[in-house]
Coordinates of C-alpha atoms in Angstrom, one line a residue:
M1 CA 93.6 -41.0 33.3
A2 CA 94.5 -37.2 33.5
S3 CA 92.2 -35.0 35.5
A4 CA 90.9 -31.5 34.5
A5 CA 93.6 -29.8 36.6
D6 CA 96.3 -31.7 34.7
V7 CA 94.8 -30.7 31.4
R8 CA 94.8 -27.0 32.4
S9 CA 98.4 -27.2 33.6
I10 CA 99.5 -28.8 30.3
L11 CA 97.7 -26.2 28.1
S12 CA 98.8 -23.3 30.4
L13 CA 95.1 -22.4 31.1
P14 CA 94.3 -20.1 34.0
E15 CA 92.4 -21.5 37.0
P16 CA 88.7 -20.9 37.0
S17 CA 87.9 -17.8 39.1
A18 CA 85.1 -17.5 41.6
V19 CA 83.6 -14.6 39.7
A20 CA 81.2 -15.7 37.0
G21 CA 81.8 -14.4 33.5
P22 CA 79.3 -12.8 31.2
S23 CA 78.4 -16.1 29.7
Q24 CA 77.9 -17.8 33.0
P25 CA 74.6 -17.4 34.9
K26 CA 74.8 -15.4 38.0
K27 CA 74.1 -17.3 41.2
Q28 CA 71.5 -15.8 43.4
A29 CA 72.5 -15.2 46.9
A30 CA 70.7 -17.4 49.4
V31 CA 68.2 -15.4 51.4
S32 CA 68.2 -16.4 55.0
T33 CA 64.7 -16.7 56.3
R34 CA 63.8 -16.7 59.9
K35 CA 61.8 -19.6 61.4
P36 CA 58.4 -18.2 62.4
E37 CA 57.2 -18.6 65.9
G38 CA 54.7 -21.3 66.8
I39 CA 56.1 -23.9 64.5
S40 CA 58.7 -26.5 65.2
R41 CA 62.1 -26.6 63.4
E42 CA 61.6 -30.0 61.9
L43 CA 58.2 -29.1 60.4
Y44 CA 59.6 -25.8 59.0
S45 CA 62.5 -27.7 57.3
L46 CA 60.0 -29.9 55.6
I47 CA 57.6 -27.2 54.5
G48 CA 60.2 -24.5 53.6
P49 CA 59.5 -20.9 52.9
S50 CA 57.6 -21.6 49.7
A51 CA 54.4 -22.9 51.5
P52 CA 53.5 -20.5 54.3
S53 CA 51.4 -21.9 57.0
L54 CA 48.5 -20.4 58.8
V55 CA 50.5 -20.6 62.0
T56 CA 52.8 -17.8 60.7
L57 CA 49.7 -15.5 60.5
S58 CA 48.3 -16.3 63.9
K59 CA 49.9 -15.5 67.2
P60 CA 50.4 -18.1 69.8
Q61 CA 47.3 -18.4 72.0
L62 CA 48.3 -18.1 75.6
K63 CA 46.2 -17.9 78.7
Q64 CA 44.3 -14.7 78.7
K65 CA 45.0 -12.3 81.5
P66 CA 42.2 -11.9 84.0
N67 CA 40.2 -8.7 83.8
L68 CA 40.4 -7.2 87.2
G69 CA 37.9 -4.5 86.5
G70 CA 40.0 -1.6 85.5
G71 CA 36.9 0.5 85.0
S72 CA 35.1 2.6 87.5
K73 CA 35.4 1.7 91.2
V74 CA 32.5 0.4 93.2
K75 CA 31.7 2.0 96.6
W76 CA 30.8 -0.3 99.5
E77 CA 29.1 0.6 102.8
Y78 CA 28.9 -1.1 106.1
R79 CA 25.2 -1.2 106.9
A80 CA 23.0 -2.6 109.7
F81 CA 20.3 -5.1 108.8
K82 CA 17.6 -7.2 110.5
N83 CA 16.6 -10.8 109.6
S84 CA 12.8 -10.8 109.3
A85 CA 12.8 -14.6 109.9
R86 CA 14.0 -14.0 113.5
Q87 CA 11.6 -13.0 116.2
D88 CA 14.2 -11.4 118.6
S89 CA 14.8 -8.3 116.4
L90 CA 18.5 -9.0 116.3
E91 CA 20.5 -6.3 114.4
L92 CA 23.6 -7.2 112.6
R93 CA 25.9 -5.5 110.1
H94 CA 27.4 -6.4 106.7
W95 CA 29.1 -4.9 103.7
V96 CA 26.8 -4.0 100.7
K97 CA 27.1 -1.9 97.6
A98 CA 26.3 1.8 98.1
S99 CA 23.8 1.5 95.2
T100 CA 21.7 -1.1 97.1
P101 CA 18.5 0.3 98.5
A102 CA 18.4 0.7 102.3
D103 CA 15.0 -0.9 102.7
E104 CA 15.8 -4.0 100.7
E105 CA 15.0 -7.3 102.4
Y106 CA 17.7 -9.6 103.6
P107 CA 18.4 -12.0 100.6
F108 CA 18.8 -15.1 102.8
V109 CA 15.3 -14.9 104.3
K110 CA 14.0 -17.1 101.5
Y111 CA 16.0 -20.0 102.7
N112 CA 14.3 -20.0 106.1
V113 CA 11.5 -22.4 105.2
S114 CA 9.8 -24.1 108.1
S115 CA 7.8 -27.3 107.8
N116 CA 4.1 -27.5 108.8
V117 CA 4.1 -29.5 112.0
F118 CA 0.7 -30.4 113.2
T119 CA -0.7 -29.6 116.6
Y120 CA -3.5 -31.4 118.4
S121 CA -5.7 -31.0 121.4
Q122 CA -6.2 -33.2 124.4
D123 CA -9.6 -34.2 123.0
E124 CA -8.1 -35.2 119.6
Y125 CA -5.4 -37.2 121.3
T126 CA -7.9 -39.1 123.5
R127 CA -10.2 -39.9 120.6
F128 CA -7.8 -40.6 117.7
L129 CA -4.1 -40.7 118.7
E130 CA -3.8 -43.0 121.7
D131 CA -1.2 -45.7 121.4
K132 CA 0.0 -48.4 123.9
E133 CA 3.6 -47.9 123.1
W134 CA 3.5 -44.1 123.2
S135 CA 2.4 -41.8 125.9
K136 CA 1.1 -38.3 125.3
E137 CA 4.1 -36.7 126.9
E138 CA 6.5 -38.6 124.6
T139 CA 4.4 -37.8 121.6
D140 CA 4.4 -34.1 122.5
Y141 CA 8.2 -34.3 122.9
L142 CA 8.5 -35.9 119.5
F143 CA 6.5 -33.2 117.8
Q144 CA 8.4 -30.4 119.6
V145 CA 11.8 -31.9 118.5
A146 CA 10.5 -32.3 114.9
R147 CA 9.4 -28.7 115.0
D148 CA 12.7 -27.4 116.3
Y149 CA 14.8 -29.3 113.8
D150 CA 12.5 -28.9 110.8
V151 CA 11.6 -32.6 110.5
R152 CA 15.2 -33.6 109.6
W153 CA 15.0 -37.1 110.9
F154 CA 18.6 -37.9 111.3
I155 CA 19.0 -34.7 113.4
V156 CA 15.8 -35.4 115.2
H157 CA 17.0 -38.9 116.1
D158 CA 20.3 -37.6 117.2
R159 CA 18.7 -35.0 119.5
Y160 CA 15.9 -37.2 120.7
D161 CA 16.3 -37.9 124.4
F162 CA 13.0 -38.3 126.2
P163 CA 13.7 -38.7 130.0
G164 CA 12.6 -42.1 131.2
G165 CA 11.6 -43.3 127.7
T166 CA 12.6 -46.4 125.8
P167 CA 15.3 -46.2 123.1
R168 CA 13.7 -45.4 119.8
T169 CA 15.1 -45.9 116.3
V170 CA 14.6 -43.4 113.5
D171 CA 12.0 -45.7 111.9
D172 CA 10.0 -45.7 115.2
L173 CA 10.0 -41.9 115.3
K174 CA 9.0 -41.6 111.7
D175 CA 6.2 -44.2 112.1
R176 CA 4.7 -42.5 115.1
Y177 CA 4.9 -39.0 113.6
Y178 CA 3.4 -39.9 110.2
S179 CA 0.7 -42.1 111.8
V180 CA -0.4 -39.1 113.9
C181 CA -0.4 -36.8 110.9
R182 CA -2.5 -39.2 108.8
K183 CA -5.1 -39.6 111.6
L184 CA -5.4 -35.9 112.1
V185 CA -5.9 -35.3 108.4
R186 CA -8.4 -38.1 108.1
N187 CA -10.6 -37.0 111.1
R188 CA -10.4 -33.2 110.9
P189 CA -12.9 -31.3 108.7
W190 CA -11.6 -30.7 105.2
E191 CA -12.6 -27.7 103.1
G192 CA -11.3 -29.0 99.8
D193 CA -12.3 -32.0 97.7
E194 CA -11.6 -35.7 98.5
T195 CA -8.8 -35.9 95.8
S196 CA -6.6 -33.2 97.5
K197 CA -7.3 -34.9 100.9
S198 CA -6.2 -38.3 99.6
Q199 CA -3.1 -36.7 98.1
L200 CA -2.2 -35.1 101.4
I201 CA -2.7 -38.4 103.2
L202 CA -0.4 -40.1 100.7
T203 CA 2.4 -37.5 101.5
Y204 CA 2.3 -38.7 105.1
H205 CA 2.4 -42.4 104.2
F206 CA 5.1 -44.5 105.8
D207 CA 5.4 -48.3 105.9
K208 CA 7.8 -49.3 108.7
E209 CA 8.0 -53.0 107.7
R210 CA 8.9 -52.1 104.1
E211 CA 11.5 -49.6 105.2
L212 CA 13.1 -52.2 107.5
T213 CA 13.1 -54.8 104.7
R214 CA 14.7 -52.2 102.3
K215 CA 17.5 -51.5 104.8
K216 CA 18.1 -55.1 105.4
Y217 CA 18.4 -55.7 101.6
I218 CA 20.8 -52.8 101.2
L219 CA 22.9 -54.1 104.1
S220 CA 23.0 -57.5 102.5
L221 CA 24.2 -55.9 99.2
E222 CA 26.9 -54.1 101.1
N223 CA 28.1 -57.3 102.8
R224 CA 28.4 -59.3 99.6
T225 CA 31.7 -61.1 99.0
P226 CA 33.7 -60.6 95.8
E227 CA 32.7 -64.2 94.7
Q228 CA 29.0 -63.4 95.1
I229 CA 29.4 -60.1 93.2
A230 CA 31.2 -62.0 90.4
E231 CA 28.5 -64.7 90.3
E232 CA 25.7 -62.1 90.1
E233 CA 27.5 -60.3 87.2
A234 CA 27.9 -63.6 85.4
L235 CA 24.2 -64.4 85.9
F236 CA 23.3 -60.9 84.6
I237 CA 25.5 -61.4 81.5
E238 CA 23.9 -64.8 80.9
V239 CA 20.4 -63.4 81.1
K240 CA 21.3 -60.7 78.6
R241 CA 22.8 -63.3 76.3
I242 CA 19.7 -65.4 76.5
E243 CA 17.5 -62.3 75.8
Q244 CA 19.7 -61.4 72.8
N245 CA 19.5 -65.0 71.4
E246 CA 15.7 -65.0 71.9
R247 CA 15.4 -61.7 69.9
R248 CA 17.7 -63.1 67.2
F249 CA 15.7 -66.4 67.0
R250 CA 12.4 -64.4 66.8
K251 CA 13.8 -62.3 64.0
E252 CA 15.1 -65.3 62.0
R253 CA 11.7 -67.0 62.5
D254 CA 9.8 -64.0 61.2
E255 CA 12.1 -63.7 58.2
L256 CA 11.6 -67.4 57.4
L257 CA 7.9 -67.1 57.7
R258 CA 7.9 -64.0 55.6
T259 CA 9.9 -65.8 52.9
I260 CA 7.9 -69.0 52.9
A261 CA 4.4 -68.1 53.7
G262 CA 4.3 -64.4 53.5
I263 CA 3.3 -64.0 57.2
E264 CA 4.2 -60.6 58.5
S265 CA 3.4 -60.9 62.2
G266 CA 5.0 -64.4 62.8
L267 CA 3.4 -67.4 64.5
P268 CA 1.5 -67.0 67.8
D269 CA 2.8 -68.6 70.9
I270 CA 1.4 -72.2 70.8
V271 CA 0.5 -73.6 74.2
E272 CA 1.2 -77.3 74.4
D273 CA -1.9 -79.4 74.8
E274 CA -2.2 -81.2 78.1
G275 CA -3.8 -84.2 76.4
L276 CA -0.8 -84.7 74.2
M277 CA 1.6 -84.4 77.1
N278 CA -0.4 -87.0 79.1
L279 CA -0.5 -89.3 76.1
A280 CA 3.3 -89.1 75.7
I281 CA 3.8 -89.9 79.4
D282 CA 1.4 -92.9 79.2
T283 CA 3.2 -94.1 76.1
K284 CA 6.6 -94.0 77.8
K285 CA 5.2 -95.9 80.8
K286 CA 3.6 -98.5 78.6
K287 CA 6.9 -98.9 76.7
R288 CA 8.9 -99.4 79.9
G289 CA 6.3 -102.0 81.1
S290 CA 6.5 -103.9 77.8
M291 CA 10.3 -104.0 77.9
A292 CA 10.1 -105.7 81.3
M293 CA 7.8 -108.4 79.9
D294 CA 8.9 -111.3 77.7
I295 CA 9.9 -110.4 74.2
D296 CA 8.1 -113.3 72.6
S297 CA 4.8 -112.6 74.4
P298 CA 2.5 -110.9 72.0
S299 CA 0.7 -107.8 73.3
T300 CA -1.9 -105.6 71.6
P301 CA -1.4 -101.9 72.4
I302 CA -4.5 -100.0 73.4
V303 CA -4.8 -96.9 71.3
P304 CA -7.2 -94.3 72.7
A305 CA -10.1 -93.4 70.5
P306 CA -9.3 -90.2 68.6
T307 CA -11.5 -87.2 68.7
P308 CA -13.9 -87.3 65.8
I309 CA -13.2 -84.6 63.2
V310 CA -16.1 -82.9 61.8
K311 CA -15.5 -82.5 58.0
R312 CA -17.1 -79.6 56.4
P313 CA -18.8 -80.2 53.1
Q314 CA -17.1 -78.6 50.2
T315 CA -19.3 -76.6 47.9
A316 CA -19.2 -76.5 44.2
K317 CA -17.9 -72.9 44.2
N318 CA -15.0 -73.9 46.5
A319 CA -14.2 -76.9 44.4
A320 CA -14.1 -74.8 41.3
F321 CA -11.9 -72.2 43.0
D322 CA -9.5 -74.9 44.1
A323 CA -9.3 -76.4 40.7
A324 CA -8.6 -73.0 39.1
N325 CA -5.9 -72.1 41.5
C326 CA -4.3 -75.6 41.8
I327 CA -5.2 -75.9 45.4
I328 CA -5.1 -79.3 46.9
R329 CA -6.7 -79.7 50.4
T330 CA -5.5 -82.6 52.6
D331 CA -7.6 -83.9 55.5
P332 CA -5.7 -84.3 58.8
P333 CA -5.2 -87.8 60.0
A334 CA -7.9 -89.2 62.3
T335 CA -5.3 -90.4 64.9
I336 CA -4.0 -86.9 65.7
P337 CA -6.1 -84.7 68.0
V338 CA -7.2 -81.3 66.6
T339 CA -4.8 -78.8 68.3
K340 CA -2.7 -75.9 67.2
A341 CA 0.4 -78.1 67.2
A342 CA -1.2 -80.4 64.7
H343 CA -1.9 -77.6 62.2
Q344 CA 0.4 -77.5 59.1
P345 CA 0.9 -74.0 57.7
A346 CA 1.7 -73.3 54.1
H347 CA 5.1 -74.8 53.1
L348 CA 7.1 -75.8 50.1
R349 CA 6.9 -79.4 49.0
S350 CA 10.7 -79.6 48.7
Y351 CA 10.9 -79.1 52.5
K352 CA 8.5 -82.0 53.1
L353 CA 10.2 -84.9 51.2
P354 CA 9.6 -88.3 52.8
V355 CA 12.5 -89.6 54.9
P356 CA 13.2 -93.3 55.6
K357 CA 13.3 -94.7 59.1
A358 CA 16.6 -94.2 60.9
A359 CA 17.0 -98.0 61.6
V360 CA 16.9 -99.0 57.9
A361 CA 18.0 -95.7 56.3
P362 CA 21.6 -96.9 55.4
K363 CA 20.3 -100.0 53.7
I364 CA 17.5 -98.1 51.8
T365 CA 20.0 -95.5 50.7
A366 CA 22.4 -98.2 49.4
A367 CA 19.5 -99.9 47.6
L368 CA 18.4 -96.7 45.9
A369 CA 22.0 -95.8 45.1
E370 CA 22.3 -99.0 43.1
L371 CA 19.4 -97.8 41.0
G372 CA 20.8 -94.3 40.6
I373 CA 17.9 -92.7 42.6
S374 CA 18.4 -90.0 45.3
H375 CA 15.6 -89.7 47.9
S376 CA 17.0 -86.5 49.4
R377 CA 16.4 -84.3 46.4
L378 CA 13.8 -84.1 43.6
V379 CA 14.3 -82.1 40.5
M380 CA 10.6 -81.4 40.2
P381 CA 8.9 -82.0 43.6
T382 CA 5.3 -82.1 42.4
R383 CA 2.6 -83.8 44.3
D384 CA 2.6 -86.9 42.0
N385 CA 6.4 -87.2 42.2
I386 CA 6.3 -87.0 46.0
M387 CA 3.6 -89.7 46.1
Q388 CA 5.7 -91.9 43.8
L389 CA 8.8 -91.3 46.0
E390 CA 6.8 -92.3 49.1
A391 CA 5.6 -95.4 47.4
L392 CA 9.2 -96.2 46.3
L393 CA 10.4 -95.7 49.9
E394 CA 7.7 -98.0 51.3
A395 CA 8.5 -100.7 48.7
T396 CA 12.2 -100.4 49.4
T397 CA 11.5 -100.7 53.2
S398 CA 9.4 -103.8 52.7
L399 CA 12.1 -105.2 50.5
V400 CA 14.8 -104.6 53.1
D401 CA 12.6 -106.1 55.8
T402 CA 11.9 -109.2 53.7
K403 CA 15.6 -109.6 52.9
R404 CA 16.4 -109.5 56.6
V405 CA 13.8 -112.2 57.4
V406 CA 15.1 -114.3 54.5
D407 CA 18.6 -114.0 55.8
K408 CA 17.6 -115.0 59.3
I409 CA 15.7 -118.0 58.1
G410 CA 18.6 -119.1 55.8
Y411 CA 21.0 -118.8 58.8
D412 CA 18.6 -120.9 60.9
I413 CA 18.5 -123.5 58.1
R414 CA 22.3 -123.6 57.9
I415 CA 22.6 -124.0 61.7
L416 CA 20.1 -126.9 61.7
K417 CA 21.9 -128.6 58.8
S418 CA 25.2 -128.4 60.5
R419 CA 23.7 -129.8 63.7
L420 CA 22.1 -132.6 61.7
G421 CA 25.5 -133.4 60.0
M422 CA 27.2 -133.5 63.3
R423 CA 24.6 -135.9 64.7
E424 CA 24.9 -138.2 61.6
S425 CA 28.7 -138.2 61.9
Q426 CA 28.5 -139.1 65.6
G427 CA 26.1 -142.0 64.8
A428 CA 28.4 -143.3 62.1
E429 CA 31.3 -143.4 64.5
G430 CA 29.3 -145.3 67.1
H431 CA 29.0 -142.6 69.7
P432 CA 25.6 -142.1 71.1
D433 CA 24.3 -138.5 71.0
A434 CA 23.0 -136.6 73.9
M435 CA 19.4 -137.8 73.6
D436 CA 20.5 -141.5 73.4
V437 CA 22.5 -141.1 76.5
D438 CA 19.6 -139.5 78.3
E439 CA 17.3 -142.3 77.2
G440 CA 19.8 -145.2 77.6
E441 CA 20.1 -147.5 80.5
V442 CA 22.8 -146.2 82.8
G443 CA 21.6 -147.9 85.9
D444 CA 21.7 -145.8 89.1
D445 CA 24.3 -143.4 87.8
G446 CA 22.0 -140.3 87.5
R447 CA 24.9 -137.9 87.6
A448 CA 26.1 -138.9 84.2
Q449 CA 22.6 -138.4 82.7
S450 CA 22.3 -134.9 84.3
V451 CA 25.7 -133.9 83.0
T452 CA 24.9 -135.0 79.5
S453 CA 21.5 -133.1 79.6
A454 CA 23.3 -130.0 80.8
R455 CA 25.8 -130.2 78.0
S456 CA 23.0 -130.6 75.4
A457 CA 21.1 -127.6 76.9
R458 CA 24.3 -125.5 76.8
N459 CA 24.9 -126.4 73.1
R460 CA 21.3 -125.4 72.2
K461 CA 21.8 -122.1 74.1
Q462 CA 25.0 -121.3 72.2
V463 CA 23.4 -122.0 68.9
R464 CA 20.4 -119.8 69.7
T465 CA 22.7 -116.9 70.8
A466 CA 24.8 -117.2 67.6
S467 CA 21.6 -117.0 65.5
K468 CA 20.4 -113.9 67.4
L469 CA 23.8 -112.2 66.9
E470 CA 23.7 -112.9 63.1
Y471 CA 20.1 -111.7 63.0
R472 CA 21.0 -108.5 64.7
Y473 CA 24.0 -107.7 62.6

């Protein structure tokens, strides 16, 4: 296929010029724009010049230059000063601004705060401050060191060096110092009220034994191994989890009570009755004792006499109110003691459907399934329907028990018939049975008689075991 250049050469047409004719639109020259500062090249190529950014209008924020105070210059003077906290009238010099008044107090005087260290006389020491472990000279030395170092106890303990004295710990020094201060405050005349005096005594309180225990505890914490720290953290997490679960269970219980019974504050904490606990323990002991006895021996359980329940008479007004509001009041059973645990709050009947015993539940369910009845759900759980369901379950339970007894008796009959048939067949063949051998004349051969008796007893035991197994299953 011919191209456009071949067509132009065949038709002798000129080559198209770069200059556009009058009928061709003029191409606008591309205006080169400079990339503004503060924006990357890739971002500018995406945005283009048609959408200016705020970055082009703002200058790059660099670190501001520090202002070195290019204003008026400040004149300084080298002046002499005295520290009013010193007693030796020492004169020193320092640089201050020329505008500072000459009589201005030294600004660091306010930091020279001295503690109020007590002093005592010989009479006060003899009457109130004597101690077997501390002499007056050592006590005076302690108060002097505390006064010199502003009662900073670690410095006092570091500088404490009484000649000829016993080594003292920092707790010993603090205990002696604060005990002397308390005794002086307690026994000196007081101008204020008793409240301020008690507060001042509390400021000098120091328990040496408690402080030693605290330091031992801190030392034990510092000496813990990584395994002990991990175990403590695990215990802490477990405690937090238990508390969280307890709050969640309490919240769910309150919501359930609010939904069912309309109770806003939830149930109170019910303390278990000691009588019920003792009754349960005695029942377990009796059950263990009865299991050790023979199964066939009849035993009559001793039931403790229940606490008599005083029944309040119902007035005609209450009866009419109950009938109008469809309220049915049920009396608690006489065998259950009157406790908080025995109280039944308001509930839905659908949550209190009767349930068969676990031992016979599968057989009862199968029997009701043959009749197309479900004991786990009632379409209309009214009081009459629940009573009928309870009666049906009781009748079904009795029927299942009766069937079990009938099956057991039928099995025993079949076993006896089979044994009787075996005995008749042995008699027809001329072989004596076990009883005939025992009662026959065998002379002095007592061993044959004992072997035959043992075999007969073994056969009876096997038959009894088989009957028990069939009765069980």
